[in-house]
Coordinates of C-alpha atoms in Angstrom, one line a residue:
X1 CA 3.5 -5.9 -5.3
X2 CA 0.1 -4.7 -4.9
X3 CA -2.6 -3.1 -6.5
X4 CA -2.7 0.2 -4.9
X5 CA 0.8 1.6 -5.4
X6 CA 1.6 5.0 -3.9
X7 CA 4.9 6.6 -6.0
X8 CA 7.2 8.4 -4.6
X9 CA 9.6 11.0 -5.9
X10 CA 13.2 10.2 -5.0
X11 CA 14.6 12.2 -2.7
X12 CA 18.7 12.8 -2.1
X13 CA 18.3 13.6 1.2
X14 CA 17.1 12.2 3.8
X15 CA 16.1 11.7 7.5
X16 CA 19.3 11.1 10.1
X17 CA 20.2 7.1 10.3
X18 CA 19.8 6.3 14.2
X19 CA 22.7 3.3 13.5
X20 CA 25.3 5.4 11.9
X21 CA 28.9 5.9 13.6
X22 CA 29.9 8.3 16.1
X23 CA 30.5 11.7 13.7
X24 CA 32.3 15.0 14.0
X25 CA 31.1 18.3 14.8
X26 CA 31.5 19.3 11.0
X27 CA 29.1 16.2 9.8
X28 CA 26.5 16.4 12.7
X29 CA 26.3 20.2 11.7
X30 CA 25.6 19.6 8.0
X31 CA 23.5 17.1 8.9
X32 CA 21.1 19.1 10.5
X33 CA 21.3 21.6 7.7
X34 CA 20.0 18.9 5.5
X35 CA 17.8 18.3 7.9
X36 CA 16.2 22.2 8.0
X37 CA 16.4 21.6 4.2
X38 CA 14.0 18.7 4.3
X39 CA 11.8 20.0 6.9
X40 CA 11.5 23.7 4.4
X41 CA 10.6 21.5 1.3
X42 CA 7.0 22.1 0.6
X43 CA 4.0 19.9 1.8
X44 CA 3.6 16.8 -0.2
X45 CA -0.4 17.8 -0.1
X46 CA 1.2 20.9 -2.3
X47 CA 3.1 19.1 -4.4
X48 CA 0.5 16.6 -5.3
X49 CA -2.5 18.9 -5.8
X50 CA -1.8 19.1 -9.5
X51 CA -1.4 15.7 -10.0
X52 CA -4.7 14.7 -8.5
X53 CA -7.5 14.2 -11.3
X54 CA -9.8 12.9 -8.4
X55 CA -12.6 15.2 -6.2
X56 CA -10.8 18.2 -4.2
X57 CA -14.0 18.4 -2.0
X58 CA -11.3 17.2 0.7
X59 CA -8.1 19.6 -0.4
X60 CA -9.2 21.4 3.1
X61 CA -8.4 18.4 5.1
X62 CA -5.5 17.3 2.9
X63 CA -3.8 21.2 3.6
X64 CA -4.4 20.3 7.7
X65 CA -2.8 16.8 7.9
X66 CA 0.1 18.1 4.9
X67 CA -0.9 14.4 2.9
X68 CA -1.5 14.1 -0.5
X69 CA -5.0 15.1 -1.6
X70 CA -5.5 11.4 -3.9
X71 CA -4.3 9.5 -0.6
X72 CA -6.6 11.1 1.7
X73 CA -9.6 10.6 -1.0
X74 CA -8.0 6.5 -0.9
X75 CA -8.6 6.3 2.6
X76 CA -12.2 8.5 2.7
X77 CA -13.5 6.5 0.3
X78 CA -12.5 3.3 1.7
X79 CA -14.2 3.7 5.1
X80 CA -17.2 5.0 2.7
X81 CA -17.4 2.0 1.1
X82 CA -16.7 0.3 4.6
X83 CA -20.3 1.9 6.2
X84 CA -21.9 1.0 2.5
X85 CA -21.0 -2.5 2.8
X86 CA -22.1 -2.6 6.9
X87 CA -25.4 -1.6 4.7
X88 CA -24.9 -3.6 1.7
X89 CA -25.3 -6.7 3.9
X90 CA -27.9 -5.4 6.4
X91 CA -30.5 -4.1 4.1
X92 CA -29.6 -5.2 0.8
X93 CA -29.0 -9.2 2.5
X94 CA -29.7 -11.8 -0.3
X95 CA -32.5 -12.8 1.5
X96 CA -34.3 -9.2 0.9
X97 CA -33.2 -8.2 -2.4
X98 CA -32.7 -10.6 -5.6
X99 CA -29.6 -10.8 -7.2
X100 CA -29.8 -8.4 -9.7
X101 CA -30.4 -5.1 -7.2
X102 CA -27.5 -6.1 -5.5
X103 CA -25.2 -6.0 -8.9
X104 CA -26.3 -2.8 -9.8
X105 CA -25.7 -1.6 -7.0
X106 CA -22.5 -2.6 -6.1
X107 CA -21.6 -1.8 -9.6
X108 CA -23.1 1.9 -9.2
X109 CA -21.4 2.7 -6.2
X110 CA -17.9 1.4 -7.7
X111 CA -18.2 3.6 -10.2
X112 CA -18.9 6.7 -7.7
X113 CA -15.8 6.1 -5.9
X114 CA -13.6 5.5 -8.8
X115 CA -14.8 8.7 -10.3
X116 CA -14.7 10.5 -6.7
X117 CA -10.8 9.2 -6.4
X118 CA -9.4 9.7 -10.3
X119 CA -11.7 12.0 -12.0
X120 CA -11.8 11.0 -15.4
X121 CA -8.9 8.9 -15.3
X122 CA -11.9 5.8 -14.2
X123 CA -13.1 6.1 -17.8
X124 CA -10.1 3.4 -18.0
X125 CA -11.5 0.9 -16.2
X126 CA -15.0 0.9 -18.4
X127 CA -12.1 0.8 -21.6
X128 CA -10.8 -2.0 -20.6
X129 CA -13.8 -3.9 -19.7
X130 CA -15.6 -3.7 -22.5
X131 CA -12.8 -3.8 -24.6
X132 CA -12.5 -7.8 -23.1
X133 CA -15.9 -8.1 -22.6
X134 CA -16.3 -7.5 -26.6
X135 CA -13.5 -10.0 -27.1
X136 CA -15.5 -12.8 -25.0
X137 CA -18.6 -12.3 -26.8
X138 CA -17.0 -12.4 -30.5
X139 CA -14.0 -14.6 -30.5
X140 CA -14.1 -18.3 -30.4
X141 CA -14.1 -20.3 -27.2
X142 CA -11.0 -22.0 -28.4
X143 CA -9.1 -18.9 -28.6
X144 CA -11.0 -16.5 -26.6
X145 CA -8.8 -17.0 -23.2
X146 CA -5.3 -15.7 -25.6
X147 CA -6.9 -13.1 -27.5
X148 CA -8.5 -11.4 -23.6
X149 CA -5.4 -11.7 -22.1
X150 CA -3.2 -9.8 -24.8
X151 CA -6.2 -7.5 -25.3
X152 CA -6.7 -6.6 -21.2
X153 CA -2.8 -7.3 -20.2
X154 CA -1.6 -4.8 -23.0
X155 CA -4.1 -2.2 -22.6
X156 CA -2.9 -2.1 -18.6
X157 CA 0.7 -1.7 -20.2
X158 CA 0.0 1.0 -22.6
X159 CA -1.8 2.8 -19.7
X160 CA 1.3 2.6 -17.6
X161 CA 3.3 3.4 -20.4
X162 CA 1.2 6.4 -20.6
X163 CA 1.3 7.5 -17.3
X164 CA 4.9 6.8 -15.9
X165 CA 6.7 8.0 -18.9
X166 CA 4.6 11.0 -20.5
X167 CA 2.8 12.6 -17.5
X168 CA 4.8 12.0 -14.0
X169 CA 7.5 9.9 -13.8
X170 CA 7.8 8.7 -10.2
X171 CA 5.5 11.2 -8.9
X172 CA 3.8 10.6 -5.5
X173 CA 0.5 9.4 -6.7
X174 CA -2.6 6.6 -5.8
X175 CA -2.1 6.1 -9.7
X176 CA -5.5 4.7 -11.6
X177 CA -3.6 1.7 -12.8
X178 CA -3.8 0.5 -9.5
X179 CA -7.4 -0.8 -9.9
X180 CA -7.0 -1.5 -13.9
X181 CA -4.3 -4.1 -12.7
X182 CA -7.4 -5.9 -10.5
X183 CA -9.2 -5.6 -13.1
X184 CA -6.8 -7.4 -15.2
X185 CA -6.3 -10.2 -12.9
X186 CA -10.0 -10.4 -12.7
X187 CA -10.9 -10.8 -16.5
X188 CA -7.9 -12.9 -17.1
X189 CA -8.9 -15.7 -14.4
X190 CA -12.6 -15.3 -15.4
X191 CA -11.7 -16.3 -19.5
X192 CA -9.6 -19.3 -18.1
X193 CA -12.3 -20.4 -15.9
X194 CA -14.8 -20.1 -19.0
X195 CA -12.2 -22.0 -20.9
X196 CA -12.0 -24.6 -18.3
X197 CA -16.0 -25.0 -17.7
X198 CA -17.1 -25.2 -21.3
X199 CA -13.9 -26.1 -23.6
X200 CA -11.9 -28.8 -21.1
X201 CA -13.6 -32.2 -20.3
X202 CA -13.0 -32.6 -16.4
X203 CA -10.0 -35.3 -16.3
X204 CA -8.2 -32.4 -18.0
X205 CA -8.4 -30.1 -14.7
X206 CA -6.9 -30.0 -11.6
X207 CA -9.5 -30.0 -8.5
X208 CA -8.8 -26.2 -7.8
X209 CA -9.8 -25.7 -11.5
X210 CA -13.1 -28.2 -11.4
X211 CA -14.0 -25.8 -8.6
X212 CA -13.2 -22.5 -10.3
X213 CA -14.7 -23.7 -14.1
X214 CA -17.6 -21.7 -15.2
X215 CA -20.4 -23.4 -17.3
X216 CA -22.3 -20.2 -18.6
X217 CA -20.9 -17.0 -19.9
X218 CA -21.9 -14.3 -17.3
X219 CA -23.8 -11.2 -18.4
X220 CA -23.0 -7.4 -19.3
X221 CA -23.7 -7.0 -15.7
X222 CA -22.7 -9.9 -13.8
X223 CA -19.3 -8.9 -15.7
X224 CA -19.1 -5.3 -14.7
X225 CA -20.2 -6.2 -11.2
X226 CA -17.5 -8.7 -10.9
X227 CA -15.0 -6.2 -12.3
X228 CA -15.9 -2.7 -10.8
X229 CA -18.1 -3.9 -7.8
X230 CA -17.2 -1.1 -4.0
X231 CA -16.1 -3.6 -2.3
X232 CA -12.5 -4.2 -4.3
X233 CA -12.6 -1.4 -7.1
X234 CA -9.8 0.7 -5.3
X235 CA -7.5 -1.9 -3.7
X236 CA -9.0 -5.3 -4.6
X237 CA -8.5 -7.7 -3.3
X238 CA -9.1 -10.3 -6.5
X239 CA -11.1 -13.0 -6.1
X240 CA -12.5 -15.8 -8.3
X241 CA -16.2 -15.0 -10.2
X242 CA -17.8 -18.2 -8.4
X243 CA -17.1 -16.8 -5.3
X244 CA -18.3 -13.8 -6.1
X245 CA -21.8 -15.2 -7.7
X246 CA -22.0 -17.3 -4.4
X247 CA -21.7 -13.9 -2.2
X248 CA -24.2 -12.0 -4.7
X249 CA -26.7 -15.0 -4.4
X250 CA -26.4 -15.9 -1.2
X251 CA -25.4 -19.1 -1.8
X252 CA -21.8 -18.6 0.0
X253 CA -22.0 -19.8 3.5
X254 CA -23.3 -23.8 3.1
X255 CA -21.2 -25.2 0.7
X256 CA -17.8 -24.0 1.9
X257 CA -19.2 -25.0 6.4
X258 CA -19.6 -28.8 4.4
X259 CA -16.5 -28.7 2.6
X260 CA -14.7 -27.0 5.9
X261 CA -16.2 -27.9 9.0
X262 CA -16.3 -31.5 11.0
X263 CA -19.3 -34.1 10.4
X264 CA -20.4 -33.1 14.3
X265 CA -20.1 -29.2 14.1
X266 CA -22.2 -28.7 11.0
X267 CA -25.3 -29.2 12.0
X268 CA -24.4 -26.9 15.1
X269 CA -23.6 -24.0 12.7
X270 CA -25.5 -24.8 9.2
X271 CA -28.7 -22.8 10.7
X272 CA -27.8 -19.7 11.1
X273 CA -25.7 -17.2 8.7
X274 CA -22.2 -16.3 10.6
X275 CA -21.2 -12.7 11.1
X276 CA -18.2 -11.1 10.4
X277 CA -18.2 -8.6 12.8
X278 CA -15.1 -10.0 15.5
X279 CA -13.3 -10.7 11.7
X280 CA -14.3 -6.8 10.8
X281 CA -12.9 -5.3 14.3
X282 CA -10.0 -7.4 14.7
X283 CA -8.5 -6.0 11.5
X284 CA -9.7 -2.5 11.7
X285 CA -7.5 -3.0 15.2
X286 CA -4.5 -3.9 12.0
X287 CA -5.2 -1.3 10.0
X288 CA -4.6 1.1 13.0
X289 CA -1.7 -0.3 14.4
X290 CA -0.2 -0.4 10.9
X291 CA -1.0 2.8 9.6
X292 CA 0.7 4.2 12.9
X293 CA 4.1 2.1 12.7
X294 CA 4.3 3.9 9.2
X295 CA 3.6 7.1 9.7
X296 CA 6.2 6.7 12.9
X297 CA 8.6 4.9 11.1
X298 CA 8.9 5.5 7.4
X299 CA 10.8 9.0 7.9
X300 CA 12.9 7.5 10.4
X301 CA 14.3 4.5 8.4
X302 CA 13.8 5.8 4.6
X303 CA 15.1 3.0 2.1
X304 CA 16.7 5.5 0.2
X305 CA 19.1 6.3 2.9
X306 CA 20.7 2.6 1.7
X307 CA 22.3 4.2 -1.3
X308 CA 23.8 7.4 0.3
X309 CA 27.3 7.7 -0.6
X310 CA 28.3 9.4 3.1
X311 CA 26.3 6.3 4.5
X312 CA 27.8 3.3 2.2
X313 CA 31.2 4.7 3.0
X314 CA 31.6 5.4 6.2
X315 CA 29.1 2.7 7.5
X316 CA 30.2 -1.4 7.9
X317 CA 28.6 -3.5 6.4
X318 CA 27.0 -5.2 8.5
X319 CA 25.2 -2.3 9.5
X320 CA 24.7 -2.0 6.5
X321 CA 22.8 -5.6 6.3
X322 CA 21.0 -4.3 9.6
X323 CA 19.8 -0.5 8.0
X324 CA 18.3 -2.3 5.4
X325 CA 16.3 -4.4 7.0
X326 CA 14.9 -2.1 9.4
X327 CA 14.1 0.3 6.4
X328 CA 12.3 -2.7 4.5
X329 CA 10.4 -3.7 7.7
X330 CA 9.6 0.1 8.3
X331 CA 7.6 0.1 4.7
X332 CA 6.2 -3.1 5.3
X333 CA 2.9 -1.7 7.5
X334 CA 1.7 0.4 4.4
X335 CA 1.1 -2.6 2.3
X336 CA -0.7 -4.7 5.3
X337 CA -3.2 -1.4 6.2
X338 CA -4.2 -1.0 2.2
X339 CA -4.9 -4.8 2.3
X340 CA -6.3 -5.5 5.2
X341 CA -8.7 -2.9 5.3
X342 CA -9.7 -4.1 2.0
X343 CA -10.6 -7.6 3.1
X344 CA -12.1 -6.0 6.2
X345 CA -14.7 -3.6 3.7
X346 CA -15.4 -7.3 2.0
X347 CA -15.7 -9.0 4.7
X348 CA -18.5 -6.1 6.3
X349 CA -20.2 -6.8 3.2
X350 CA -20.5 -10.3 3.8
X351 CA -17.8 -11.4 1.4
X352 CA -14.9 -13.5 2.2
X353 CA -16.7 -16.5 4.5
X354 CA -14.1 -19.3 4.2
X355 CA -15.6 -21.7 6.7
X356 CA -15.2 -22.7 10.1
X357 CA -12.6 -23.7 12.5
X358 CA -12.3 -26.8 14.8
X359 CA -13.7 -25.1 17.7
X360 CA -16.9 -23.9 15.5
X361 CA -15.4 -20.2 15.2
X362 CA -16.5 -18.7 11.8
X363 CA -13.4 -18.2 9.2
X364 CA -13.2 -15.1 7.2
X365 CA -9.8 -15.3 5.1
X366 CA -11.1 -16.2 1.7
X367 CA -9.9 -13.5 0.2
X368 CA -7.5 -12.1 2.3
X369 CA -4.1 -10.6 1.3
X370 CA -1.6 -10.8 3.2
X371 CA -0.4 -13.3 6.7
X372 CA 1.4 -10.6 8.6
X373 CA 3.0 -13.2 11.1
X374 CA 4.0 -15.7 7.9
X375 CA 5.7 -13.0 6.3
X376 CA 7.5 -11.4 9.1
X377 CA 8.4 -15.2 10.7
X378 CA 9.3 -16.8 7.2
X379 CA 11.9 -19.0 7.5
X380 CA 12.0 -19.4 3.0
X381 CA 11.7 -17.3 0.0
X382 CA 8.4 -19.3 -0.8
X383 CA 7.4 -18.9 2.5
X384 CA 7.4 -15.0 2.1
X385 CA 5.8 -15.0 -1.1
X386 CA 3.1 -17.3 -0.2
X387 CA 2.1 -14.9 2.6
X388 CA 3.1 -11.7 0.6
X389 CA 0.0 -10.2 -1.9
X390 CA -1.8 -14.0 -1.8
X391 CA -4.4 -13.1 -4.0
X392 CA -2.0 -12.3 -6.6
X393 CA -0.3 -15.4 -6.0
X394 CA -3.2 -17.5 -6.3
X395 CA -3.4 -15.4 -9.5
X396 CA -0.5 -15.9 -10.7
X397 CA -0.3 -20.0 -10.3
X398 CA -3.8 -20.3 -12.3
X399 CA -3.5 -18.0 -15.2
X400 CA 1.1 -19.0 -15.6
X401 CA 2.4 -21.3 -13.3
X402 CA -0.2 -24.3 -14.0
X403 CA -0.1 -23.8 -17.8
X404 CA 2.9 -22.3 -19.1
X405 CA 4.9 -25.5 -20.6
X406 CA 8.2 -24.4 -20.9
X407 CA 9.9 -23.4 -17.3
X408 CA 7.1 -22.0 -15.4
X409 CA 8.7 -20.4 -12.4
X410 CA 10.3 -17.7 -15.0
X411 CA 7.2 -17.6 -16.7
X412 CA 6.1 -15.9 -13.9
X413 CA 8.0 -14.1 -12.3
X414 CA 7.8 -12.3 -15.9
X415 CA 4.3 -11.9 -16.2
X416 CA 4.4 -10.5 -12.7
X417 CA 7.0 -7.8 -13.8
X418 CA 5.1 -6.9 -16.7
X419 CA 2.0 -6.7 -14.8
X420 CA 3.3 -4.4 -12.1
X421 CA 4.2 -1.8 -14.4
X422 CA 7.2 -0.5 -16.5
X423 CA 9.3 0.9 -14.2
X424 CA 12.6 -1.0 -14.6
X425 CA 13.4 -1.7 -10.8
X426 CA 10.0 -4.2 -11.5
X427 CA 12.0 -5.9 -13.4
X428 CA 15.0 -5.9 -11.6
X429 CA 13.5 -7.2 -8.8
X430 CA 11.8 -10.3 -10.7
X431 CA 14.7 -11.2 -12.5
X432 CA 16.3 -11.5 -9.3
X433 CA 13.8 -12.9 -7.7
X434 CA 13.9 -16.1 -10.3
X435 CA 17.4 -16.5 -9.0
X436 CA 16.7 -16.3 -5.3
X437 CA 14.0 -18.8 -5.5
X438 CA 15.6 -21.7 -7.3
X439 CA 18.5 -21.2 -4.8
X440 CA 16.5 -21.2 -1.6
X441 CA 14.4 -24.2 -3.6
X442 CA 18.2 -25.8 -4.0
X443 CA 18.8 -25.4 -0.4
X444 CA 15.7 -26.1 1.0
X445 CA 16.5 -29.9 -0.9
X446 CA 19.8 -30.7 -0.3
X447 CA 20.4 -29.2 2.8
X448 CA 17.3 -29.4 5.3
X449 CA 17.0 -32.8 5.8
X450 CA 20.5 -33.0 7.5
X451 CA 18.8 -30.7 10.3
X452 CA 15.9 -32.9 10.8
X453 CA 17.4 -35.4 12.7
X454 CA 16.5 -33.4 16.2
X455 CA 14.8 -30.6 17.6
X456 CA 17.5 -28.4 18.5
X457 CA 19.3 -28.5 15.0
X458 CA 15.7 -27.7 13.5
X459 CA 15.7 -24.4 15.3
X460 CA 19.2 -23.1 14.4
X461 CA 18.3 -24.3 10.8
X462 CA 15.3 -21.8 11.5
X463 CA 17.3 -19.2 12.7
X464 CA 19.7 -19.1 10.3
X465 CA 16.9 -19.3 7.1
X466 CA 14.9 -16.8 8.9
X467 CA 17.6 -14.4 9.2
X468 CA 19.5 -15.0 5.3
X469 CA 15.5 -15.0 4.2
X470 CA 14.6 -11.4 5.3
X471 CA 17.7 -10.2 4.2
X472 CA 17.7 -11.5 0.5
X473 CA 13.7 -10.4 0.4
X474 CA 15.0 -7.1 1.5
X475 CA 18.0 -7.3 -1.3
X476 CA 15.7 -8.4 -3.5
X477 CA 12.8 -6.1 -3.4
X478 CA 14.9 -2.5 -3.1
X479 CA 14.9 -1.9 -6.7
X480 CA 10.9 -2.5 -6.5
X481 CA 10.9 0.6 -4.3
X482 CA 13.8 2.9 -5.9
X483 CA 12.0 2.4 -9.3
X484 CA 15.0 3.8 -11.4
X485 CA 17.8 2.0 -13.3
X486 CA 20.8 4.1 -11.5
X487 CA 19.8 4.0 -7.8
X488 CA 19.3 0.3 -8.1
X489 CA 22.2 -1.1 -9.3
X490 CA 24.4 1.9 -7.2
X491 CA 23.1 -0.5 -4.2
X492 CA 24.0 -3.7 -5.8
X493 CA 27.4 -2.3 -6.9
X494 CA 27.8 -1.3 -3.7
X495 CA 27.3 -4.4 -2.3
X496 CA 29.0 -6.3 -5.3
X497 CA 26.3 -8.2 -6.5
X498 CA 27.4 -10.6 -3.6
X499 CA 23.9 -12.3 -3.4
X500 CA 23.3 -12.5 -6.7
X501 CA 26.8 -14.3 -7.4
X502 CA 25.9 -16.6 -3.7
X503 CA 22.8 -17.7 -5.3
X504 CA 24.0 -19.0 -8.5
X505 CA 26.6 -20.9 -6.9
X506 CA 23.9 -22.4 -5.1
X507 CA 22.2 -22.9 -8.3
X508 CA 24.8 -24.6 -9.9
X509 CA 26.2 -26.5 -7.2
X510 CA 23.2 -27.9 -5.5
X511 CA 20.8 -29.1 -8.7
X512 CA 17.0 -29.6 -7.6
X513 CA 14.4 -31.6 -9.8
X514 CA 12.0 -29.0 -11.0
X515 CA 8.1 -29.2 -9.2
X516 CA 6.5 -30.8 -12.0
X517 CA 9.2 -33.9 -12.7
X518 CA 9.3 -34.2 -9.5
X519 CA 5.6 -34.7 -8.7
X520 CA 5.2 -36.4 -12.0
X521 CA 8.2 -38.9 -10.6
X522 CA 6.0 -39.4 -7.6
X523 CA 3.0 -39.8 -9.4
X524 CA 4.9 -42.6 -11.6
X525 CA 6.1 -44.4 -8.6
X526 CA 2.4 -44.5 -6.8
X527 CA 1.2 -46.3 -10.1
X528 CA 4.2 -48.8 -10.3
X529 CA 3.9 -49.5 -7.1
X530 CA 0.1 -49.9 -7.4
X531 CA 0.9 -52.0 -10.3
X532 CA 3.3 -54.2 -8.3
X533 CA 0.5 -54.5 -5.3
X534 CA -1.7 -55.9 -8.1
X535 CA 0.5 -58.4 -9.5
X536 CA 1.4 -59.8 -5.8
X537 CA -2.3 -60.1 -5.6
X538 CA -2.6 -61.6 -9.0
X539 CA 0.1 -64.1 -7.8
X540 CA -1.6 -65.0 -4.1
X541 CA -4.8 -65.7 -5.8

C-alpha cells in the first residue's frame, strides 16, 4: 500500500508472544533456544549487501546500526533531499529564479538520488518515461490516455515480474519499483487530465476534473520534472501536474487562500507567502516518534507469529483476534514515517500549501499521505481507506473509480492489486477487500440509522464498528504482508474463512444501491422536484 515497500524474507521463527498462555518448563526452554537461534542469524545489513545495486559509500554505517545498506541510503537521502529543498525554496524561490532553473534542477537532483539509492536499477525510471512520453507525442488524442496507461502500467508489471520472480523473491529490499509505481500514477493522471483539457467539452467533467484538466501538452522537461523531480522520486507522494506547475511557477499560494479562506481573512494573509516551517517540525516530531514505536515494536509483535502452528493451537482465539491486531498496529508506524517525511521534504520545499484555516493558520496537507488519527480512530472500512495511502486513493478514483462503466468498486480494487505488484497476497488482500467493503457499505445502510436516534446508542454503534473495523482491516491486509500463497490462506484456514463467509451474508442479506444509482436517483428526484416547484409556479401565476 505504498510506494516504498521494504520486503522481507519470511521467517519460521520468531520473537516470544508477550499474550501467550502460561507454559511448561520444556516449552519456555525451547523457546529461548529459538530465541538464541534468532539472535545468531546474521545481520540483515549482511544479508542485504548483495542485494543492494545502490552506493555502499554508507556500508560502514550500515555494519554499526546492523540495518540494511539500501534502507539506510532511503533514509540518508531523504533528509538530503530534506536540506536541498530547505534550499530549493530559499535560494532558488520563484521569485529569484524562472521556472525553467528550477525544473532542471529538481529534475537533476532526482536523478542523483535515484542513482545514489539503486545504482543502475534508476535507468528504469528514464525507460518508462520516455517510453510514455513517446506515446503522448505520437498517438492520437483520442486514444492517447489507453495506449499510456497499458504502455506505463505493463512496463511497471514486467519490472516486478522481473524482480520478484527472477532475482529475489521476497528478499528484504527498498525495491526500485517502488518509485516506478509513482511514476506510473503520475503519467497515468497526467494523460487523463490532457484528455480531459483538450478532448472533453466542460459539461462532460466533474468539478475535481475541470480543475485538474490540462490545456497544453507539457514539455520533455516539464514532464521529467513532474515525474523524477527530489522532492517525491523515492517515496512520492503523487500529486496532480497543475499543482505541481503552480509550486514550480509560483503561482501556488493565491488561488487556493481564495478558494479556502473566509471573505474577511484574505486580505489579512494574501500579502505575504506562508511558511511551512511549524508544518515541517511538527512532522519531523512524527517521523521520530514513529520510526521509534517500530523499531521498539516490530520484533516484539511480528505478524508472522499469527500463523505459528504452537501459537494457533494452544492460543484462544480471542487472543488470537487481540495478537493480531497488536502485530498490525505494531507495522503500522513504518508506513506513516516513509510518508510523512515525504510530505514534510515537499512541504520544506514549498510544496503542498493547501490553504488556510478559520483561525488564519496556514494549511499544508495538499499532498499528504496518510491521517494517522483517521486511521487508527476509523469507525468504517472507507473510513480507513480514505485516511490510508490518500494520494493513491485520490489516484485511484480519477484514473478507475470515475470512469470504469461496468462495477467500479472491483474495478479498483483490481487495478490496485495489479499495481502493487505480483506477489499473490496483493491479490489476496484486494479480492477480499471488494468483499469487506460492500459489506461494511451494506451495514453502514441498513443498520446505522437505527442508532441515530440518540447520543448514547451513537457511541456503542462507534464502539462496536471501531472495534469489528480494525479487526477485518487487520484480516484483511495479512496476506499483503506474508506475500506468499501458503502462509496466507494457513491463517485464513485457521480461522475458517469466518469473515469472509460473515461478509457475504451481509452482502446478500442486506442489499445496498450502488453509489452511482444512488446519486443518479438523487439527482433524478432534485430535477422532478424542481420540475414540480415550476409547475406550482406555472399554476399560481
Amino acid at each position: 500500500m505504498t510506494a516504498y515497500q521494504p520486503r522481507r524474507r519470511s521467517s519460521s521463527s520468531s520473537s516470544v508472544f508477550i499474550i501467550a498462555p502460561a507454559e511448561g518448563r520444556g516449552a519456555r526452554r525451547g523457546k529461548e533456544t529459538a530465541r538464541k537461534d534468532y539472535a545468531q542469524r546474521p545481520s540483515m545489513a549482511t544479508q542485504t549487501t548483495a542485494s543492494c545495486t545502490g552506493s555502499t559509500l554508507l556500508q560502514p554505517l550500515s555494519d554499526m546500526i546492523n540495518l540494511p545498506l539500501d534502507q539506510v541510503n532511503f533514509v540518508a537521502c531523504q533528509v538530503f533531499a530534506l536540506l536541498m529543498a530547505v534550499w530549493f525554496r530559499i535560494y532558488l524561490h520563484p521569485s529569484k529564479t524562472s521556472p525553467f532553473i528550477r525544473h532542471v534542477v529538481a529534475t537533476l537532483l532526482g536523478f542523483y538520488l535515484a542513482l545514489f539509492c539503486f545504482g543502475w536499477y534508476s535507468l528504469h525510471f528514464l525507460v518508462q518515461s520516455g517510453l510514455s512520453y513517446g506515446v503522448m507525442v505520437f498517438s492520437g488524442l483520442e486514444h492517447m490516455h489507453r495506449y499510456c496507461f497499458i504502455v506505463t502500467l505493463g512496463y511497471l508489471i514486467l519490472c516486478q515480474i522481473t524482480r520478484v520472480y527472477v532475482f529475489d523473491y521476497g528478499m528484504y529490499s527498498a525495491d526500485f519499483t517502488g518509485p516506478m509505481m509513482v511514476i506510473t500514477q503520475k503519467i497515468t493522471s497526467m494523460v487523463f487530465e490532457i484528455r480531459d483539457g483538450l478532448c472533453k467539452r466542460e459539461s462532460q467533467l466533474t468539478s475535481s476534473q475541470k480543475y485538474l484538466a490540462i490545456s497544453k501538452m507539457p514539455s520533455l522537461l516539464e514532464y521529467l520534472s513532474y515525474n523524477c523531480n527530489f522532492m517525491g522520486i523515492l517515496a512520492g507522494p503523487t500529486c496532480s501536474y497543475k499543482d505541481y506547475s503552480s509550486f514550480i511557477e509560483g503561482t501556488c499560494y493565491q488561488p487556493r487562500h481564495r478558494q479556502h479562506a473566509n471573505g474577511g481573512e484574505n486580505g489579512k494573509h494574501q500579502q505575504s507567502e506562508p511558511s511551512p516551517k511549524n508544518a515541517v517540525i511538527s512532522k519531523l516530531c512524527t517521523c521520530a516518534v514513529s520510526l521509534g514505536a517500530y523499531l521498539s515494536l516490530c520484533k516484539v509483535l511480528p505478524v508472522e507469529y499469527a500463523i505459528n502452528d504452537d501459537f494457533v493451537s494452544s492460543t484462544p482465539f480471542h487472543l488470537q483476534v487481540v495478537y493480531l491486531y497488536l502485530s498490525m498496529l505494531a507495522l503500522r508506524p513504518k508506513y506513516y514515517f516513509v510518508w510523512t517525511l515525504a510530505d514534510a521534504i515537499n512541504n520544506a520545499a514549498g510544496f503542498g500549501f493547501s490553504g488556510y484555516n478559520k483561525d488564519g493558520s496556514p494549511q499544508w496537507d495538499l499532498i499528504s499521505n496518510v491521517r494517522i488519527l483517521g486511521i487508527e480512530l476509523a469507525t468504517s472500512f472507507k473510513m480507513f481507506i480514505d485516511n490510508w495511502n490518500i494520494q493513491t486513493g485520490h489516484w485511484l478514483k480519477r484514473v478507475c473509480y470515475e470512469r470504469c462503466p461496468i462495477n467500479p468498486t472491483a474495478a479498483t480494487f483490481m487495478l490496485s492489486a495489479m499495481w502493487h505488484g505480483v506477489y499473490p497476497g496483493y491479490y489476496l488482500t484486494f479480492i477480499t477487500g471488494t468483499t469487506m467493503t460492500l459489506a461494511a457499505r451494506a451495514i453502514r445502510h441498513n443498520i446505522r440509522p437505527y442508532f441515530l436516534v440518540s447520543d448514547s446508542l451513537k457511541r456503542i454503534y462507534d464502539v462496536i464498528t471501531w472495534a469489528g473495523t480494525q479487526v477485518a482491516i487487520s484480516y484483511t491486509v495479512l496476506p499483503f504482508v506474508l506475500l506468499a500463497v501458503g502462509p496466507s490462506l494457513k491463517f485464513y484456514m485457521s480461522w475458517y474463512f469466518c469473515l469472509h463467509l460473515v461478509a457475504l451474508l451481509v452482502v446478500l442479506a442486506l442489499p445496498v444501491k450502488s453509489r452511482r444509482r444512488q446519486a443518479k436517483e438523487e439527482q433524478d428526484s432534485l430535477h422532478s422536484s424542481t420540475d414540480n416547484n415550476c409547475n406550482q409556479k406555472d399554476k399560481a401565476t
